[in-house]
């Protein structure tokens, strides 16, 4: 596993956007990237500024799937569920798995050690099941609410939410100490301050500008605030429950931040 995220490159600090994109794409999705090592990839922590760019790609495909289902005159909720299914196929349900583990651990463990042990268990419990059902249905219904907009507007909003929520993952990795001495978040590494700021800038511009142009400046700003607050609340809870972040916490943060942003967009559409 370490071979996948510990490239042989010694050219640290070089600006290689294509190589960074491939590294981020390989980490965040199940998309085949067979030639990633031939471009001399940087360490993953240096490529994290491309997380929101990968989010834009995933979000754009999700939005397109939503529109295709809508063109088939399927119910709005089904359209949203279909779009999320396509997104899960692309990401391997990477973030959903983290959300389920966090819900089981935080909900079922009495001590820090018990919570971390439950989060390592691949089996899903009642808390994880409830968390997945609620968030999947919530996101599906929110995506369905966006179908009142023009096709390009829908893709812009969904891609923006996917981008900024993944940028917030980078911020979480930078600002919060790991809860374990090993694990996926430790293996990925801690991004630098500049890498984090660049990721937040890319994701923030994508989501903020998209929301402002499609809906209103207020909606664009409120979506960013909602996403940030969702992650901040999860971060505070994670510090209290397990003493820091893990890969599962990062995945849960992405889902919750994206859901909060979609809720703002859906509300703005309803009040237009």
Short mmCIF file of C-alpha atoms in Angstrom, two decimals:
data_model
loop_
_atom_site.label_atom_id
_atom_site.label_comp_id
_atom_site.label_asym_id
_atom_site.label_seq_id
_atom_site.Cartn_x
_atom_site.Cartn_y
_atom_site.Cartn_z
CA UNK A 1 0.00 0.00 0.00
CA UNK A 2 2.80 2.39 0.78
CA UNK A 3 4.16 1.89 -2.71
CA UNK A 4 1.04 3.56 -4.07
CA UNK A 5 1.57 6.80 -2.20
CA UNK A 6 5.34 6.97 -1.71
CA UNK A 7 6.71 7.75 -5.19
CA UNK A 8 10.40 7.55 -5.95
CA UNK A 9 10.66 11.18 -7.00
CA UNK A 10 13.43 13.26 -5.45
CA UNK A 11 12.32 16.47 -7.17
CA UNK A 12 10.37 17.91 -4.28
CA UNK A 13 9.13 21.45 -4.52
CA UNK A 14 8.84 21.45 -8.32
CA UNK A 15 5.60 22.72 -9.81
CA UNK A 16 4.27 19.84 -11.88
CA UNK A 17 0.49 20.22 -12.11
CA UNK A 18 -0.16 17.25 -14.40
CA UNK A 19 1.81 14.86 -12.21
CA UNK A 20 0.11 16.27 -9.12
CA UNK A 21 -3.31 15.82 -10.73
CA UNK A 22 -2.60 12.18 -11.56
CA UNK A 23 -1.41 11.55 -8.02
CA UNK A 24 -4.54 13.13 -6.53
CA UNK A 25 -6.76 11.29 -9.03
CA UNK A 26 -5.20 7.96 -8.10
CA UNK A 27 -5.71 8.59 -4.39
CA UNK A 28 -9.26 9.95 -4.44
CA UNK A 29 -10.83 7.79 -7.14
CA UNK A 30 -10.85 4.29 -8.60
CA UNK A 31 -10.05 5.64 -12.03
CA UNK A 32 -7.20 3.67 -13.62
CA UNK A 33 -4.03 5.77 -13.83
CA UNK A 34 -1.53 3.16 -15.05
CA UNK A 35 1.11 5.66 -16.17
CA UNK A 36 1.23 7.75 -13.01
CA UNK A 37 4.78 6.70 -12.13
CA UNK A 38 6.11 7.55 -15.57
CA UNK A 39 5.54 11.28 -14.97
CA UNK A 40 7.78 11.34 -11.88
CA UNK A 41 4.92 11.94 -9.39
CA UNK A 42 5.42 14.14 -6.34
CA UNK A 43 4.68 12.95 -2.80
CA UNK A 44 0.95 12.88 -2.16
CA UNK A 45 1.14 15.65 0.43
CA UNK A 46 2.58 17.95 -2.23
CA UNK A 47 -0.15 16.97 -4.71
CA UNK A 48 -3.07 17.71 -2.39
CA UNK A 49 -3.62 21.13 -3.93
CA UNK A 50 -5.12 19.15 -6.81
CA UNK A 51 -7.80 17.58 -4.60
CA UNK A 52 -10.38 20.25 -5.56
CA UNK A 53 -9.55 19.80 -9.25
CA UNK A 54 -10.32 16.10 -8.92
CA UNK A 55 -13.49 17.17 -7.12
CA UNK A 56 -14.47 19.32 -10.08
CA UNK A 57 -14.11 16.32 -12.38
CA UNK A 58 -16.10 14.01 -10.09
CA UNK A 59 -18.76 16.68 -9.55
CA UNK A 60 -19.09 17.39 -13.25
CA UNK A 61 -19.68 13.71 -14.01
CA UNK A 62 -22.17 13.53 -11.11
CA UNK A 63 -24.06 16.52 -12.47
CA UNK A 64 -24.07 15.05 -15.96
CA UNK A 65 -25.46 11.76 -14.61
CA UNK A 66 -28.18 13.72 -12.82
CA UNK A 67 -29.15 15.44 -16.05
CA UNK A 68 -29.15 12.23 -18.09
CA UNK A 69 -31.51 10.58 -15.62
CA UNK A 70 -33.72 13.68 -15.72
CA UNK A 71 -33.82 13.57 -19.52
CA UNK A 72 -35.25 10.06 -19.19
CA UNK A 73 -38.12 11.65 -17.23
CA UNK A 74 -37.32 9.69 -14.09
CA UNK A 75 -38.47 10.94 -10.65
CA UNK A 76 -36.25 13.62 -9.14
CA UNK A 77 -35.24 11.52 -6.12
CA UNK A 78 -34.25 8.65 -8.40
CA UNK A 79 -32.22 11.08 -10.53
CA UNK A 80 -30.33 12.15 -7.42
CA UNK A 81 -29.73 8.57 -6.32
CA UNK A 82 -28.54 7.62 -9.80
CA UNK A 83 -26.08 10.52 -9.82
CA UNK A 84 -24.72 9.50 -6.40
CA UNK A 85 -24.37 5.91 -7.57
CA UNK A 86 -22.24 7.04 -10.51
CA UNK A 87 -20.13 9.19 -8.16
CA UNK A 88 -19.67 6.22 -5.80
CA UNK A 89 -18.48 4.08 -8.71
CA UNK A 90 -15.87 6.70 -9.57
CA UNK A 91 -14.62 7.18 -6.00
CA UNK A 92 -15.15 3.64 -4.78
CA UNK A 93 -17.44 5.07 -2.08
CA UNK A 94 -14.20 6.28 -0.48
CA UNK A 95 -15.80 9.11 1.50
CA UNK A 96 -18.99 7.24 2.36
CA UNK A 97 -16.93 4.47 3.92
CA UNK A 98 -15.22 7.04 6.13
CA UNK A 99 -18.55 8.54 7.19
CA UNK A 100 -19.93 5.13 8.18
CA UNK A 101 -16.80 4.29 10.20
CA UNK A 102 -16.87 7.63 12.01
CA UNK A 103 -20.56 7.27 12.86
CA UNK A 104 -20.04 3.77 14.23
CA UNK A 105 -16.94 4.74 16.18
CA UNK A 106 -18.21 7.98 17.64
CA UNK A 107 -21.64 6.55 18.35
CA UNK A 108 -20.68 3.14 19.68
CA UNK A 109 -17.40 3.63 21.54
CA UNK A 110 -17.15 4.70 25.16
CA UNK A 111 -13.43 5.54 25.17
CA UNK A 112 -10.94 6.91 22.66
CA UNK A 113 -9.38 3.47 22.21
CA UNK A 114 -12.75 1.79 21.67
CA UNK A 115 -13.79 4.38 19.10
CA UNK A 116 -10.57 3.99 17.13
CA UNK A 117 -10.89 0.21 17.24
CA UNK A 118 -14.48 0.32 15.99
CA UNK A 119 -13.46 2.67 13.18
CA UNK A 120 -10.89 0.10 12.02
CA UNK A 121 -13.55 -2.61 11.79
CA UNK A 122 -14.68 -3.15 8.20
CA UNK A 123 -18.15 -4.22 9.33
CA UNK A 124 -20.88 -1.59 9.46
CA UNK A 125 -23.11 -1.03 12.47
CA UNK A 126 -26.39 0.70 13.20
CA UNK A 127 -24.89 4.18 13.51
CA UNK A 128 -22.99 3.83 10.25
CA UNK A 129 -26.03 2.50 8.42
CA UNK A 130 -28.18 5.36 9.65
CA UNK A 131 -25.55 7.93 8.71
CA UNK A 132 -25.28 6.55 5.17
CA UNK A 133 -29.03 6.29 4.63
CA UNK A 134 -29.67 9.81 5.92
CA UNK A 135 -26.85 11.49 4.00
CA UNK A 136 -27.48 9.61 0.75
CA UNK A 137 -31.18 10.46 0.80
CA UNK A 138 -30.43 14.04 1.81
CA UNK A 139 -27.93 14.57 -0.99
CA UNK A 140 -30.16 12.82 -3.53
CA UNK A 141 -33.13 15.03 -2.67
CA UNK A 142 -30.96 18.16 -2.73
CA UNK A 143 -29.58 17.21 -6.14
CA UNK A 144 -33.12 16.67 -7.33
CA UNK A 145 -34.05 20.15 -6.17
CA UNK A 146 -31.39 21.60 -8.49
CA UNK A 147 -33.15 20.19 -11.54
CA UNK A 148 -35.17 23.41 -11.75
CA UNK A 149 -32.04 25.09 -13.05
CA UNK A 150 -30.49 25.03 -16.49
CA UNK A 151 -28.19 22.05 -17.26
CA UNK A 152 -24.92 24.00 -17.22
CA UNK A 153 -25.89 25.70 -13.96
CA UNK A 154 -26.48 22.33 -12.32
CA UNK A 155 -23.08 21.01 -13.36
CA UNK A 156 -21.37 24.19 -12.13
CA UNK A 157 -22.99 23.97 -8.68
CA UNK A 158 -22.41 20.24 -8.18
CA UNK A 159 -18.80 20.51 -9.36
CA UNK A 160 -18.19 23.50 -7.09
CA UNK A 161 -19.51 21.72 -4.00
CA UNK A 162 -17.43 18.65 -4.81
CA UNK A 163 -14.34 20.82 -5.26
CA UNK A 164 -14.57 22.89 -2.08
CA UNK A 165 -15.50 19.93 0.11
CA UNK A 166 -12.33 18.14 -1.03
CA UNK A 167 -10.27 21.28 -0.47
CA UNK A 168 -11.53 21.25 3.12
CA UNK A 169 -10.06 17.77 3.50
CA UNK A 170 -6.64 19.27 2.81
CA UNK A 171 -7.28 21.93 5.45
CA UNK A 172 -8.25 19.24 7.96
CA UNK A 173 -5.05 17.30 7.30
CA UNK A 174 -2.97 20.45 7.69
CA UNK A 175 -4.64 21.94 10.78
CA UNK A 176 -5.38 18.82 12.83
CA UNK A 177 -2.97 16.30 14.31
CA UNK A 178 -3.46 12.62 13.46
CA UNK A 179 -5.34 10.56 16.03
CA UNK A 180 -3.17 7.52 15.26
CA UNK A 181 0.53 7.04 14.66
CA UNK A 182 -0.35 5.06 11.54
CA UNK A 183 -3.20 4.89 9.07
CA UNK A 184 -4.20 6.42 5.77
CA UNK A 185 -4.01 10.06 6.84
CA UNK A 186 -0.51 9.52 8.26
CA UNK A 187 0.51 7.66 5.12
CA UNK A 188 -0.80 10.50 2.96
CA UNK A 189 1.25 13.03 4.93
CA UNK A 190 0.64 16.55 6.19
CA UNK A 191 0.35 19.20 3.49
CA UNK A 192 2.20 22.46 3.84
CA UNK A 193 0.48 25.76 4.55
CA UNK A 194 0.97 26.91 0.96
CA UNK A 195 -0.45 23.66 -0.43
CA UNK A 196 -3.48 24.04 1.82
CA UNK A 197 -4.08 27.67 0.88
CA UNK A 198 -3.81 26.83 -2.82
CA UNK A 199 -6.33 23.99 -2.46
CA UNK A 200 -8.75 26.24 -0.56
CA UNK A 201 -8.33 28.97 -3.16
CA UNK A 202 -9.08 26.63 -6.07
CA UNK A 203 -12.05 25.03 -4.34
CA UNK A 204 -13.32 28.33 -2.98
CA UNK A 205 -13.16 30.07 -6.35
CA UNK A 206 -14.89 27.14 -8.07
CA UNK A 207 -17.73 26.97 -5.55
CA UNK A 208 -18.02 30.64 -4.65
CA UNK A 209 -17.89 31.97 -8.19
CA UNK A 210 -20.19 29.24 -9.49
CA UNK A 211 -22.76 29.83 -6.76
CA UNK A 212 -22.60 33.58 -7.22
CA UNK A 213 -23.05 33.48 -10.99
CA UNK A 214 -25.71 30.78 -11.08
CA UNK A 215 -27.72 31.85 -8.03
CA UNK A 216 -26.58 34.97 -6.18
CA UNK A 217 -23.45 36.31 -4.43
CA UNK A 218 -25.13 35.64 -1.09
CA UNK A 219 -25.73 32.00 -2.00
CA UNK A 220 -22.14 31.58 -3.14
CA UNK A 221 -20.75 32.96 0.11
CA UNK A 222 -23.24 31.12 2.32
CA UNK A 223 -22.38 27.81 0.65
CA UNK A 224 -18.70 28.28 1.48
CA UNK A 225 -19.57 29.22 5.06
CA UNK A 226 -21.88 26.22 5.42
CA UNK A 227 -19.23 23.84 4.14
CA UNK A 228 -16.60 25.32 6.42
CA UNK A 229 -18.89 25.17 9.46
CA UNK A 230 -19.77 21.53 8.77
CA UNK A 231 -16.10 20.61 8.69
CA UNK A 232 -15.30 22.74 11.76
CA UNK A 233 -18.01 21.00 13.80
CA UNK A 234 -16.77 17.57 12.75
CA UNK A 235 -13.19 18.56 13.53
CA UNK A 236 -14.19 19.73 17.02
CA UNK A 237 -16.08 16.48 17.61
CA UNK A 238 -13.17 14.38 16.35
CA UNK A 239 -10.72 16.12 18.67
CA UNK A 240 -13.02 15.46 21.64
CA UNK A 241 -13.76 11.86 20.69
CA UNK A 242 -10.43 10.53 19.39
CA UNK A 243 -7.93 13.36 19.81
CA UNK A 244 -7.48 14.28 16.14
CA UNK A 245 -8.17 13.31 12.55
CA UNK A 246 -8.00 10.06 10.62
CA UNK A 247 -8.64 9.16 7.00
CA UNK A 248 -12.19 8.25 7.99
CA UNK A 249 -12.73 11.67 9.56
CA UNK A 250 -11.51 13.31 6.35
CA UNK A 251 -13.95 11.27 4.30
CA UNK A 252 -16.81 12.10 6.65
CA UNK A 253 -15.86 15.78 6.48
CA UNK A 254 -16.09 15.75 2.70
CA UNK A 255 -19.58 14.24 2.74
CA UNK A 256 -20.91 16.59 5.43
CA UNK A 257 -19.40 19.70 3.85
CA UNK A 258 -20.75 18.84 0.42
CA UNK A 259 -24.21 18.12 1.86
CA UNK A 260 -24.25 21.46 3.66
CA UNK A 261 -23.30 23.30 0.49
CA UNK A 262 -25.92 21.51 -1.59
CA UNK A 263 -28.50 22.43 1.06
CA UNK A 264 -27.66 26.11 0.63
CA UNK A 265 -27.89 25.83 -3.15
CA UNK A 266 -31.23 23.99 -2.96
CA UNK A 267 -32.65 26.58 -0.56
CA UNK A 268 -31.49 29.40 -2.83
CA UNK A 269 -33.24 27.74 -5.78
CA UNK A 270 -36.44 27.39 -3.78
CA UNK A 271 -36.44 31.09 -2.83
CA UNK A 272 -35.70 32.41 -6.33
#
